[in-house]
mmCIF file of C-alpha atoms in Angstrom:
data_model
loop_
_atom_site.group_PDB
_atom_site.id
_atom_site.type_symbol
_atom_site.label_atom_id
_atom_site.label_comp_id
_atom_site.label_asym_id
_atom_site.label_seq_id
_atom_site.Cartn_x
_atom_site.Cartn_y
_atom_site.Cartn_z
ATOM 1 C CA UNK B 17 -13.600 -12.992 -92.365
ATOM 2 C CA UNK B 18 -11.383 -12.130 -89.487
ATOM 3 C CA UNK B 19 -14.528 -11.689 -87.381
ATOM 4 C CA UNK B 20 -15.512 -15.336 -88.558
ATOM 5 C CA UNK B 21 -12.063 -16.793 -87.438
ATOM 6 C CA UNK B 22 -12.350 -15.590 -84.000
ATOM 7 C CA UNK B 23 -15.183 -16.791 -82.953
ATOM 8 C CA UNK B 24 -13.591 -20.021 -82.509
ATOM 9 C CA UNK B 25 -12.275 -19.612 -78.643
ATOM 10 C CA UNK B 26 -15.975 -18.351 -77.648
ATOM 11 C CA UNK B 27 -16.821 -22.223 -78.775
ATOM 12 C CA UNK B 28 -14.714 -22.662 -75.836
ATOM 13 C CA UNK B 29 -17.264 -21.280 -73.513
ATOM 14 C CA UNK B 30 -20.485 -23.585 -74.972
ATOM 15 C CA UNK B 31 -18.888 -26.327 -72.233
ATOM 16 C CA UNK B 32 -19.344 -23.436 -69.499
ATOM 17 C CA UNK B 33 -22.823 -22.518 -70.749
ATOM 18 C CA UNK B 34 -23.941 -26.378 -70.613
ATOM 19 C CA UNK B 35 -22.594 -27.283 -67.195
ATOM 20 C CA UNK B 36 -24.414 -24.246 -65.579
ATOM 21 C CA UNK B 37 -27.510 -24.662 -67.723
ATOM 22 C CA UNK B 38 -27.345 -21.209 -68.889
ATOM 23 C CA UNK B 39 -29.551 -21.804 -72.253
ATOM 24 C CA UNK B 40 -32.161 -23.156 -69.596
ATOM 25 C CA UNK B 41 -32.125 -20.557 -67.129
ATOM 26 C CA UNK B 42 -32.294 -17.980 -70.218
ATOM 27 C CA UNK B 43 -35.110 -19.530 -71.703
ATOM 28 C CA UNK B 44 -37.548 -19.346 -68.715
ATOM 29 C CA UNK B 45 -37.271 -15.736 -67.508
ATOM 30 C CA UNK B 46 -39.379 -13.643 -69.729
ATOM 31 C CA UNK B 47 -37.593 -10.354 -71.283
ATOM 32 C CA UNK B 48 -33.847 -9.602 -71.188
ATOM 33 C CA UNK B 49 -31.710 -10.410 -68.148
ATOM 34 C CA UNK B 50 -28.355 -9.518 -66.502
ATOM 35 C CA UNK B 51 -25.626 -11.975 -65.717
ATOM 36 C CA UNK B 52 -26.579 -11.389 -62.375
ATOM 37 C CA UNK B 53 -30.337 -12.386 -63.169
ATOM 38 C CA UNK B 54 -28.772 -15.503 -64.906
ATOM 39 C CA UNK B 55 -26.959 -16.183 -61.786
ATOM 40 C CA UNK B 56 -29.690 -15.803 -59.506
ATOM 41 C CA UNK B 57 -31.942 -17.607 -61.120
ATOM 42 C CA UNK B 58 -29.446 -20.103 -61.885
ATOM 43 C CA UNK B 59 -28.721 -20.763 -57.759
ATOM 44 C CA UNK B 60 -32.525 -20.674 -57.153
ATOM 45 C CA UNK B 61 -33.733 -23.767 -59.917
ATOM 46 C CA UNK B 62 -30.748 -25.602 -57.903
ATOM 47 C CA UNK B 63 -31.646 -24.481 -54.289
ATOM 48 C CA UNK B 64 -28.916 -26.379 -51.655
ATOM 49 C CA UNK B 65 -26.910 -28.174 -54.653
ATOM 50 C CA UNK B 66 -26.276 -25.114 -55.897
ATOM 51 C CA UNK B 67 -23.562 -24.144 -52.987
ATOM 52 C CA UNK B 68 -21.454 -26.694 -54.300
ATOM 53 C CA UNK B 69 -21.518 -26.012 -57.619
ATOM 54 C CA UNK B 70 -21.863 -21.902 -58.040
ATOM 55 C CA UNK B 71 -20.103 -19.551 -60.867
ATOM 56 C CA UNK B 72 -18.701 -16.258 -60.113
ATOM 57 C CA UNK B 73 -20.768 -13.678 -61.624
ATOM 58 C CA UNK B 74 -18.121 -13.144 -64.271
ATOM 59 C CA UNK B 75 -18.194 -15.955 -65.522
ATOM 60 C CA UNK B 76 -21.590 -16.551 -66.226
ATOM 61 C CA UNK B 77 -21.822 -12.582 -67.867
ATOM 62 C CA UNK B 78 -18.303 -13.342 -69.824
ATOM 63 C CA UNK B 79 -19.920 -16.599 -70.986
ATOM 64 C CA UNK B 80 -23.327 -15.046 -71.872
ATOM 65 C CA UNK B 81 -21.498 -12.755 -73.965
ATOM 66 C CA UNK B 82 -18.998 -15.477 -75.819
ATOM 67 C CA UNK B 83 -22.791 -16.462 -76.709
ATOM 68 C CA UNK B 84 -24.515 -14.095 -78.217
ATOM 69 C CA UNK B 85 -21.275 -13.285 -80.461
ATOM 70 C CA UNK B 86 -21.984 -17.253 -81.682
ATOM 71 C CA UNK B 87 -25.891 -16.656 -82.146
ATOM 72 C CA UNK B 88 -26.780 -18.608 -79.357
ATOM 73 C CA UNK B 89 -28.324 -15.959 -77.250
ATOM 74 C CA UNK B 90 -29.456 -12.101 -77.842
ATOM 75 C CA UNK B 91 -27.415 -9.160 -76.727
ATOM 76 C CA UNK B 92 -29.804 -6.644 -75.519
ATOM 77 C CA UNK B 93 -28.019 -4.240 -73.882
ATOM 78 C CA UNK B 94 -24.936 -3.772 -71.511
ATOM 79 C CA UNK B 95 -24.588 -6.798 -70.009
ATOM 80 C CA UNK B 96 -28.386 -7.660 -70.997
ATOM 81 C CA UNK B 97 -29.068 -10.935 -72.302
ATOM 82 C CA UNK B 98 -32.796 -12.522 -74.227
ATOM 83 C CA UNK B 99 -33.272 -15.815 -75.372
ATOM 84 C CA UNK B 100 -33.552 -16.362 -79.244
ATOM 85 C CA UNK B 101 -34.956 -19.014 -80.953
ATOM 86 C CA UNK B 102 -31.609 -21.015 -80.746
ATOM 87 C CA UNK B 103 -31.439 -20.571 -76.867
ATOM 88 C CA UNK B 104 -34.922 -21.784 -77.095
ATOM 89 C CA UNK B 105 -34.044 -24.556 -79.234
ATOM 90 C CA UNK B 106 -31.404 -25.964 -76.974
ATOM 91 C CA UNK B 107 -33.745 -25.816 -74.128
ATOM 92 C CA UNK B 108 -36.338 -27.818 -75.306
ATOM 93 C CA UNK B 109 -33.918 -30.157 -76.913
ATOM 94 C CA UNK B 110 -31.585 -31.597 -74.418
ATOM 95 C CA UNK B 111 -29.640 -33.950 -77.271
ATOM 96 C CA UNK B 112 -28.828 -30.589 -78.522
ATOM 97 C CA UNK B 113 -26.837 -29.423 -75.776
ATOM 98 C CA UNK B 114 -24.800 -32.647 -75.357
ATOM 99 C CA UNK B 115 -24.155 -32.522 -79.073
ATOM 100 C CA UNK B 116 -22.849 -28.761 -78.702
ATOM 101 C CA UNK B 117 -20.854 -30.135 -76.247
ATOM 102 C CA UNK B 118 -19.019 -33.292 -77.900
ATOM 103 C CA UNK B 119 -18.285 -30.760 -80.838
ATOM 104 C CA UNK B 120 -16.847 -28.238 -78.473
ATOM 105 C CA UNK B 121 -15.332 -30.656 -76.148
ATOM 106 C CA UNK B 122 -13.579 -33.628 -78.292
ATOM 107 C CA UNK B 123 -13.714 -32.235 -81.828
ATOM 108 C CA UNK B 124 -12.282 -28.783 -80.846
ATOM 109 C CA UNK B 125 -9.929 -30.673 -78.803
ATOM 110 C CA UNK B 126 -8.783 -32.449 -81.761
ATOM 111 C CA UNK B 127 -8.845 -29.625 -84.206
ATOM 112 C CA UNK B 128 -6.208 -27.534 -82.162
ATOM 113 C CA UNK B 129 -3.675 -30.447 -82.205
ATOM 114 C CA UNK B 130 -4.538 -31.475 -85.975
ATOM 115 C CA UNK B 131 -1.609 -29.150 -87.216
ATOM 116 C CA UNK B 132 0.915 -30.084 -84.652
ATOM 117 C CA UNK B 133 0.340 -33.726 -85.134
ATOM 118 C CA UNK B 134 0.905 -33.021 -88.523
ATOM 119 C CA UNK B 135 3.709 -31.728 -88.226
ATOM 120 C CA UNK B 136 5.279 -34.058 -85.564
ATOM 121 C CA UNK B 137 4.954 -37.114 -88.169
ATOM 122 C CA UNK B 138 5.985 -34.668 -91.348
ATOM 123 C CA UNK B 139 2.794 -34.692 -92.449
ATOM 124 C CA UNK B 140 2.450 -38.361 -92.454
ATOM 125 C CA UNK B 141 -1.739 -38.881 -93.595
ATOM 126 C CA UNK B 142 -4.436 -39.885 -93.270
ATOM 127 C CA UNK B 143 -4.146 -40.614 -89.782
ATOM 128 C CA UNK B 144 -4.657 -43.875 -88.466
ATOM 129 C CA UNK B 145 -7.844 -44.681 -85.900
ATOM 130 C CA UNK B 146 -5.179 -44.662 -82.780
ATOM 131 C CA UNK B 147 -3.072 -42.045 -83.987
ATOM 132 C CA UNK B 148 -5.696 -38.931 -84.436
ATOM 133 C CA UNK B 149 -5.415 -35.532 -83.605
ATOM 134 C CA UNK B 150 -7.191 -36.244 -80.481
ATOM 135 C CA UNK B 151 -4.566 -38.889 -79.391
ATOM 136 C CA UNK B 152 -2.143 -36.539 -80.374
ATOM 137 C CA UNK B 153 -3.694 -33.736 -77.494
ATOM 138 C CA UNK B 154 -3.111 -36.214 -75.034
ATOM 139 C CA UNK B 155 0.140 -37.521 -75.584
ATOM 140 C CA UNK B 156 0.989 -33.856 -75.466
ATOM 141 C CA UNK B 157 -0.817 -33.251 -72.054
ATOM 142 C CA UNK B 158 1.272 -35.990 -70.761
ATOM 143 C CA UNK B 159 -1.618 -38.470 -70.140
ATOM 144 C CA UNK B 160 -0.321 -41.474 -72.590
ATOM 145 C CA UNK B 161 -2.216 -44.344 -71.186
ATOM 146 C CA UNK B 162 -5.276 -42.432 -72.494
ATOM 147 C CA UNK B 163 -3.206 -41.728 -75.660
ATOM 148 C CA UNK B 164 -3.193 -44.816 -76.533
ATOM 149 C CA UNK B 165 -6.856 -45.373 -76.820
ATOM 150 C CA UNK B 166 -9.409 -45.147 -79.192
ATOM 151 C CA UNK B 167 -11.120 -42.265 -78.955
ATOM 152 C CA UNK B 168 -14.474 -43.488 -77.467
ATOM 153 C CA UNK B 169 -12.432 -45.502 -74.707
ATOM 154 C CA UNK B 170 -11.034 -41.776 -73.544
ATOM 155 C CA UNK B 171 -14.506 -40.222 -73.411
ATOM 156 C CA UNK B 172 -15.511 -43.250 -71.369
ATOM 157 C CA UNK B 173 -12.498 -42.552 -69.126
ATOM 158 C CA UNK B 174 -13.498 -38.879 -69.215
ATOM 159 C CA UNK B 175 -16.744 -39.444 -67.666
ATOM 160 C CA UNK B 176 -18.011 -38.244 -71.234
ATOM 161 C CA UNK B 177 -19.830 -41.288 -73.272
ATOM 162 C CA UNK B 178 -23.410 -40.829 -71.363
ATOM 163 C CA UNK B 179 -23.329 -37.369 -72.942
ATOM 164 C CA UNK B 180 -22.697 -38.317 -76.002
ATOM 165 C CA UNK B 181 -24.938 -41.344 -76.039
ATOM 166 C CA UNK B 182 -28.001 -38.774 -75.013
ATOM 167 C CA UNK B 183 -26.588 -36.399 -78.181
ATOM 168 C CA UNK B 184 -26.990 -39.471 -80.298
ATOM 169 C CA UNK B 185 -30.456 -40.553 -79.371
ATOM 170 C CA UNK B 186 -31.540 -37.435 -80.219
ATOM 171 C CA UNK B 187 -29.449 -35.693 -82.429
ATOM 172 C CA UNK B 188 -28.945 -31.752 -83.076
ATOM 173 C CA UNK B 189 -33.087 -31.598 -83.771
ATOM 174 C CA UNK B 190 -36.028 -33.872 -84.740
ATOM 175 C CA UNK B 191 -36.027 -35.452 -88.298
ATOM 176 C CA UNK B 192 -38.556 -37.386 -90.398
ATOM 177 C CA UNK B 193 -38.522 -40.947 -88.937
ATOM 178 C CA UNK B 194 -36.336 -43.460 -91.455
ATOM 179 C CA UNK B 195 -39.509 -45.176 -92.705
ATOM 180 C CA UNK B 196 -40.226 -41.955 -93.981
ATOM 181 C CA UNK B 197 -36.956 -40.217 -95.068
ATOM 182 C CA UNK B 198 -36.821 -43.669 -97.409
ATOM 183 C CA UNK B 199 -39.479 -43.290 -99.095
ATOM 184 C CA UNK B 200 -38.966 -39.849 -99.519
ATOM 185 C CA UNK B 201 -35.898 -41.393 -101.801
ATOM 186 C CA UNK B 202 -37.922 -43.460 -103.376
ATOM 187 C CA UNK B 203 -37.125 -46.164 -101.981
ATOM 188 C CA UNK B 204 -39.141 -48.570 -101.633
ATOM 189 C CA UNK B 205 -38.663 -50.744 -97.690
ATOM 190 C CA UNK B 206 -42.217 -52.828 -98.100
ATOM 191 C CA UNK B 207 -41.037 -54.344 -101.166
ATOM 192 C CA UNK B 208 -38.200 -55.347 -99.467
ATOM 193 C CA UNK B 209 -39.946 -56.593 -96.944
ATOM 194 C CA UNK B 210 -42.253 -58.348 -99.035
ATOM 195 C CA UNK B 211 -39.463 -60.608 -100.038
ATOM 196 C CA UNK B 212 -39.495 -62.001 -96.441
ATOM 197 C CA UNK B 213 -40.930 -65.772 -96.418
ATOM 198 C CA UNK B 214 -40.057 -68.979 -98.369
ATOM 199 C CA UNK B 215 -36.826 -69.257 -96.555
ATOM 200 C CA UNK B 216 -35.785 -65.374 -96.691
ATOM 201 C CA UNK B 217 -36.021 -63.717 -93.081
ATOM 202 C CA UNK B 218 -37.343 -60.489 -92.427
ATOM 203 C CA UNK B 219 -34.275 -60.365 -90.372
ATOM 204 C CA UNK B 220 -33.152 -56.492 -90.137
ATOM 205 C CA UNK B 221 -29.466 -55.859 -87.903
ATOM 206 C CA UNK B 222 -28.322 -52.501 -86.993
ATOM 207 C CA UNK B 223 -25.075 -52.913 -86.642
ATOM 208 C CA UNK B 224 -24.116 -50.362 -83.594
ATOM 209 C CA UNK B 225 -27.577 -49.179 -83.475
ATOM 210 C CA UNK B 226 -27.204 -47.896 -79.974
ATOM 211 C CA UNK B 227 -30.545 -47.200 -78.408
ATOM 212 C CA UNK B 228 -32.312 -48.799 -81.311
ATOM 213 C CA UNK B 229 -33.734 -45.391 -82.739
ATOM 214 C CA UNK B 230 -33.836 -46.559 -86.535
ATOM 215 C CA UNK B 231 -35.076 -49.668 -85.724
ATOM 216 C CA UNK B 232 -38.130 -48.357 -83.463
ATOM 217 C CA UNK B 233 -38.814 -46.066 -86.062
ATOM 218 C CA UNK B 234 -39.406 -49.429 -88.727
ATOM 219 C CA UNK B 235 -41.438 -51.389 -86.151
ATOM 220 C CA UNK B 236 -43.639 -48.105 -86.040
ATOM 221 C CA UNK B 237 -44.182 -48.146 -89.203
ATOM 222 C CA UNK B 238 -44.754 -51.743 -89.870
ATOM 223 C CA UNK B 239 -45.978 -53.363 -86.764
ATOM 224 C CA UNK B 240 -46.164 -57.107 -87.968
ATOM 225 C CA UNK B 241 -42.584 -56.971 -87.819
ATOM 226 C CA UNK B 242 -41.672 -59.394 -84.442
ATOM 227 C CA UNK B 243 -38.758 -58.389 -81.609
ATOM 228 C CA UNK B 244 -36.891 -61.664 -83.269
ATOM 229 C CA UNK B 245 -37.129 -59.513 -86.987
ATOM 230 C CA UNK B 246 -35.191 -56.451 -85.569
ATOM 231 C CA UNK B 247 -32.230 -56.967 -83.909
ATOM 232 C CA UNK B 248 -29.917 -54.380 -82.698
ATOM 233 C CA UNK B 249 -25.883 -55.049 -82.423
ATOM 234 C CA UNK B 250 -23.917 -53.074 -79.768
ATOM 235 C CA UNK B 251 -20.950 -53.622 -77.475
ATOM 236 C CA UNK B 252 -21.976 -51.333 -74.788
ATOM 237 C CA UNK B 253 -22.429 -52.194 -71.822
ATOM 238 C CA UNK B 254 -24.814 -49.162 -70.720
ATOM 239 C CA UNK B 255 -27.202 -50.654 -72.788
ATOM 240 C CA UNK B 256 -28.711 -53.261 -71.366
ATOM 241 C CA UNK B 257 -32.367 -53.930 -72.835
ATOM 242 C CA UNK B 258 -34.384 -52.148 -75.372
ATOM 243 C CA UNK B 259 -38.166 -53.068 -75.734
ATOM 244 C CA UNK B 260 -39.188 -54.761 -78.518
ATOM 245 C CA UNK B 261 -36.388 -55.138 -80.224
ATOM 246 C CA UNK B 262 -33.697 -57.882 -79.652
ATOM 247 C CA UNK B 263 -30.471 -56.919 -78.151
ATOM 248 C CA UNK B 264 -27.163 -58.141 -79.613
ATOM 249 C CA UNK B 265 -23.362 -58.399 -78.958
ATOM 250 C CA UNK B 266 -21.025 -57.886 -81.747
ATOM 251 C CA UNK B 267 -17.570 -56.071 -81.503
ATOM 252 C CA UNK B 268 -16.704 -55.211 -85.272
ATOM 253 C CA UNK B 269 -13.677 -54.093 -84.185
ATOM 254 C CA UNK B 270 -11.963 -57.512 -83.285
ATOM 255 C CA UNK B 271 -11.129 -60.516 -85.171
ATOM 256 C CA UNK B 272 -14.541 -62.217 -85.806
ATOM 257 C CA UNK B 273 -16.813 -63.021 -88.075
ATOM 258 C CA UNK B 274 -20.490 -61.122 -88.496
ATOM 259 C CA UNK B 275 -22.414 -63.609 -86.243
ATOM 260 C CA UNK B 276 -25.675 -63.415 -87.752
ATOM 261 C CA UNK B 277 -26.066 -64.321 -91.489
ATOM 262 C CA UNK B 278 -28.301 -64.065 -93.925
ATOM 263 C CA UNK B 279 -30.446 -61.250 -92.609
ATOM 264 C CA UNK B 280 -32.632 -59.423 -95.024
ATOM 265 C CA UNK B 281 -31.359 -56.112 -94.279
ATOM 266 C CA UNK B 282 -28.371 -54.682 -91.994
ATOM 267 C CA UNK B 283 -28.653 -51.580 -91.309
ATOM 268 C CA UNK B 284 -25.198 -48.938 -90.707
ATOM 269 C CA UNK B 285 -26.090 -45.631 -89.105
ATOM 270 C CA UNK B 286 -23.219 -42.859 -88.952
ATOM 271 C CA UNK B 287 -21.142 -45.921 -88.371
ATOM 272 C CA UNK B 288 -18.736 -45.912 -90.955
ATOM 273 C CA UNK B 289 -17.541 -42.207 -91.027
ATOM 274 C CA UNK B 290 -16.128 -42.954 -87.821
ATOM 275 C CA UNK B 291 -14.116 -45.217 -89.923
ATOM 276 C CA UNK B 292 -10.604 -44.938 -92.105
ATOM 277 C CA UNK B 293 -11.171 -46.296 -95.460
ATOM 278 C CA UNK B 294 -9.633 -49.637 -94.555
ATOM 279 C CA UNK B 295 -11.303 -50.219 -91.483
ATOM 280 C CA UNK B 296 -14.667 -49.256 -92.719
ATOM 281 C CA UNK B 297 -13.763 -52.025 -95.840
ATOM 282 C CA UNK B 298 -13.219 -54.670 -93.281
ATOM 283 C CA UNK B 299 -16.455 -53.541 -91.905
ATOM 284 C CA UNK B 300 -18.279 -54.084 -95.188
ATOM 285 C CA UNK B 301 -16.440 -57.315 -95.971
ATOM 286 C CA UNK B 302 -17.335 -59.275 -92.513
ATOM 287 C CA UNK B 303 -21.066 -58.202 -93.502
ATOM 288 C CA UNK B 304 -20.602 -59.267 -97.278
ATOM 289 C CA UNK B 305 -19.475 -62.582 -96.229
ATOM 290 C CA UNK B 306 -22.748 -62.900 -94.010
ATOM 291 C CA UNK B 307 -25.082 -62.086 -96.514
ATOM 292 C CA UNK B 308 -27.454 -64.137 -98.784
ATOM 293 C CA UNK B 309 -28.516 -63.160 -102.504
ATOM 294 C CA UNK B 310 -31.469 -61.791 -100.890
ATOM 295 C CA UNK B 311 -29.472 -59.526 -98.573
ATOM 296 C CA UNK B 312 -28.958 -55.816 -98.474
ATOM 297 C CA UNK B 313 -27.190 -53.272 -96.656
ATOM 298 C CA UNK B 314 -28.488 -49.937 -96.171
ATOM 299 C CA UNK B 315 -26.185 -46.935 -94.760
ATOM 300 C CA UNK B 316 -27.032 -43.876 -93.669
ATOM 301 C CA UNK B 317 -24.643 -41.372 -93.646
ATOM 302 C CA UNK B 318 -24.186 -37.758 -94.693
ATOM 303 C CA UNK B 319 -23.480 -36.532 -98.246
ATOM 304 C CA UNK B 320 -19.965 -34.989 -98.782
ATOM 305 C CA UNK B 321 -21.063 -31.815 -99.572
ATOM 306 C CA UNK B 322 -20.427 -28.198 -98.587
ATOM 307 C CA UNK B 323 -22.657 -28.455 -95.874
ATOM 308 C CA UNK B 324 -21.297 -31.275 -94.536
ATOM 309 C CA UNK B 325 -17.274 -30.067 -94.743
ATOM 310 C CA UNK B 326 -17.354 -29.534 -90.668
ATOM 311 C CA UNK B 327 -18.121 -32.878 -90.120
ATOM 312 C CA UNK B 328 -15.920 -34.398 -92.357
ATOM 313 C CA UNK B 329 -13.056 -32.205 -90.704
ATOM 314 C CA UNK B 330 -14.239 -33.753 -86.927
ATOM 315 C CA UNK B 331 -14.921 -37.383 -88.155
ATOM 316 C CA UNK B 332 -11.034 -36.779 -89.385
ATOM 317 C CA UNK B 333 -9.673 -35.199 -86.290
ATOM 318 C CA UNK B 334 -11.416 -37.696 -83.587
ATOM 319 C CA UNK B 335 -11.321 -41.118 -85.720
ATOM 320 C CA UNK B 336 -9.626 -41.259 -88.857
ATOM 321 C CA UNK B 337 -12.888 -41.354 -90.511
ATOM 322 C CA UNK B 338 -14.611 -39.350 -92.977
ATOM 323 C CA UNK B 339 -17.954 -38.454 -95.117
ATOM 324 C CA UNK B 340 -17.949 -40.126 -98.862
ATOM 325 C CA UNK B 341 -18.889 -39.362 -102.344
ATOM 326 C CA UNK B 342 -20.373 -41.614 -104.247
ATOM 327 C CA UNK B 343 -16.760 -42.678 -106.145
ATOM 328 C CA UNK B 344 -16.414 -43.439 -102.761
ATOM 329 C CA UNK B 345 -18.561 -45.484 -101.999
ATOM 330 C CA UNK B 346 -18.529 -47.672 -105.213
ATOM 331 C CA UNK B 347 -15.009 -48.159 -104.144
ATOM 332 C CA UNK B 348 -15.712 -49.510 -100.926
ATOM 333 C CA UNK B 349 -18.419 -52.007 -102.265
ATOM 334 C CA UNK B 350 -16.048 -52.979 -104.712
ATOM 335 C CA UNK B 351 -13.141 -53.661 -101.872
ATOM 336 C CA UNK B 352 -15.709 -55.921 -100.393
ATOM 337 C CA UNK B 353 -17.528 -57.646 -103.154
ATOM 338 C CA UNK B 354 -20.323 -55.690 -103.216
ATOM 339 C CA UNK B 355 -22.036 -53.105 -105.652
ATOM 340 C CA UNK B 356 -24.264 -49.958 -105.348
ATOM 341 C CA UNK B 357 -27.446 -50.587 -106.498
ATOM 342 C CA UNK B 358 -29.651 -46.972 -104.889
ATOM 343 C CA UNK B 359 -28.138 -44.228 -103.434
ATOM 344 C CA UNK B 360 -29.806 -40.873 -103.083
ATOM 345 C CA UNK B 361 -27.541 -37.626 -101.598
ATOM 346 C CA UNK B 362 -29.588 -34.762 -99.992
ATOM 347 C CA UNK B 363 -28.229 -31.627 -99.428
ATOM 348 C CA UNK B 364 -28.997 -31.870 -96.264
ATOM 349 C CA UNK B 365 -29.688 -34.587 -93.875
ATOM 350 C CA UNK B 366 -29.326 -38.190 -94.140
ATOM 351 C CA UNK B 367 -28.335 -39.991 -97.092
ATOM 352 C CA UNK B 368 -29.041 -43.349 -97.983
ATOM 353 C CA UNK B 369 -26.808 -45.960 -100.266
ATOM 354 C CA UNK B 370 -27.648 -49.508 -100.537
ATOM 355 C CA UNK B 371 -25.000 -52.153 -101.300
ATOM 356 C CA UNK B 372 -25.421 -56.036 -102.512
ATOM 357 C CA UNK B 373 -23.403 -58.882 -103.473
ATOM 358 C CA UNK B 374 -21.740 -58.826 -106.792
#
């Protein structure tokens, strides 16, 4: 157990490991290496840039080693590294990096202040969305403009939010697409779509849908559906045009209504686990009051399970939010005049709960 515990300041060295694209170098020489292979290599993929922007040789063998004591890379020897199938993994997967990163960045960030927070209000919880752990770090670093922001609006300030938007396009690794993962549920989206006509749209909104992933992964699957049928709402402004789909402004977060009623389906993606309980029932009541008797909403979020205890912690520690049970989320439809009618819970991956109006 104690060797468990410890491993938590190597997590401190993924950050190193990702800047100086040490699972990259790794992967592409063939048999083990030294640090000073790693190095050498390193300076070589990067030719001139690399004066500018050059680890010691300690570094790079101290952080090869905080890695293979997390899995990440092999140990073969005194100071003799080999890429694994993880190393290999992260290579080929660049979301996978930047998601290695946020967690080790932000969420450890927050996790090392969660106690002292604590403590500072007497144990005052849940926290509220402005007053997180991660706030918390700041205000203690001295830096309270930033502590005073939400926590997406201090990775933007950090220089931070095109990482993470590249982590959430693709995620820790590839998954079915949603068409399937549905109707691996059993649940069935043609006959939903099959309702479409006679006055019902097949209007579908993804309500901070980002890139438009889940989205592009419907109009794969059912390519009748038009650019004016999916529509993807986002308030960022990196995000500027996404083919064949329509782009969207809505800020949840302020004082106005859902702008675009009666839609056959809209669609929340890890959305409201970045959300306390109350905010993420405001949520659900500016979409109830949008929807028709023909309207759903679908959310796809993680199952609060054992497997899924780490996020909840980081959802807790950087938002206020959190994963739900199903209690919970009968709750929340209640709160907003809604009721579950499918859910399905898999032990791992996505889940999927759909809500109507009562």
């Amino acid at each position: 157990m104690l060797t468990s515990d410890v491993k938590v300041a190597a997590l401190g060295f993924v950050p190193v490991a990702v800047h100086f694209d040490l699972f990259d170098t790794l992967a592409k020489i063939e048999g083990p290496a030294s640090g000073e292979d790693v190095l050498v290599a390193y300076r070589s993929s990067k030719g001139d840039k690399a004066e500018n922007n050059v680890p010691c040789l300690r570094l790079v063998q101290d952080t090869l080693y905080a890695m293979s004591g997390l899995g990440f890379v092999d140990i073969a020897g005194d100071d003799l590294y080999s890429a694994n199938a993880i190393t290999k993994h992260l290579a080929t997967m660049p979301s996978a990096q930047h998601g290695a990163l946020h967690f080790t960045t932000e969420a450890l960030l927050g996790a090392a202040f969660l106690m002292k927070k604590l403590k500072a209000d007497n144990f005052e919880y849940p926290f509220k969305e402005l007053e997180t752990p991660y706030q918390y770090a700041y205000h203690s670093m001295g830096q309270e403009e930033l502590a005073k922001q939400h926590t997406y609006s201090i990775m933007a300030a950090e220089g931070r939010m095109d990482s993470f938007n590249h982590f959430m396009v693709g995620k820790f690794m590839k998954t079915n697409t949603a068409p399937d993962r549905l109707k691996a549920f059993g649940y069935d989206l043609q006959s939903v779509l099959n309702e479409a006509g006679n006055g019902v749209p097949a209007t579908m909104v993804d309500i901070g849908g980002g890139r438009g992933e889940l989205l592009l992964d419907i109009k794969a699957a059912y390519p009748d559906l038009q650019p004016s049928d999916l529509v993807v709402q986002e308030f960022n402004q990196d995000i500027i045009e996404i083919p064949g789909i329509t782009l969207a402004t809505w800020n949840y977060k302020e004082d106005t209504p859902q702008p675009i009623k009666g839609a056959l389906v809209y669609h929340l993606a890890h959305i409201l686990h970045n959300l306390s309980d109350l905010e993420a029932a405001r949520l659900l009541q500016k979409i109830s009051e949008a929807m028709g008797s023909h309207s759903r909403i679908l959310i796809h979020e993680f199952a609060k399970n054992a497997n899924y205890a780490k996020m909840h912690s980081a959802m807790i520690a950087l938002y206020a939010g959190r994963e739900r049970s199903a209690v919970e989320w009968r709750q929340m439809a209640a709160l907003a005049g809604l009721k579950v009618t499918f859910e399905a819970y898999p032990e791992f991956g996505e889940g999927l709960i759909e809500m109507r109006k009562l």
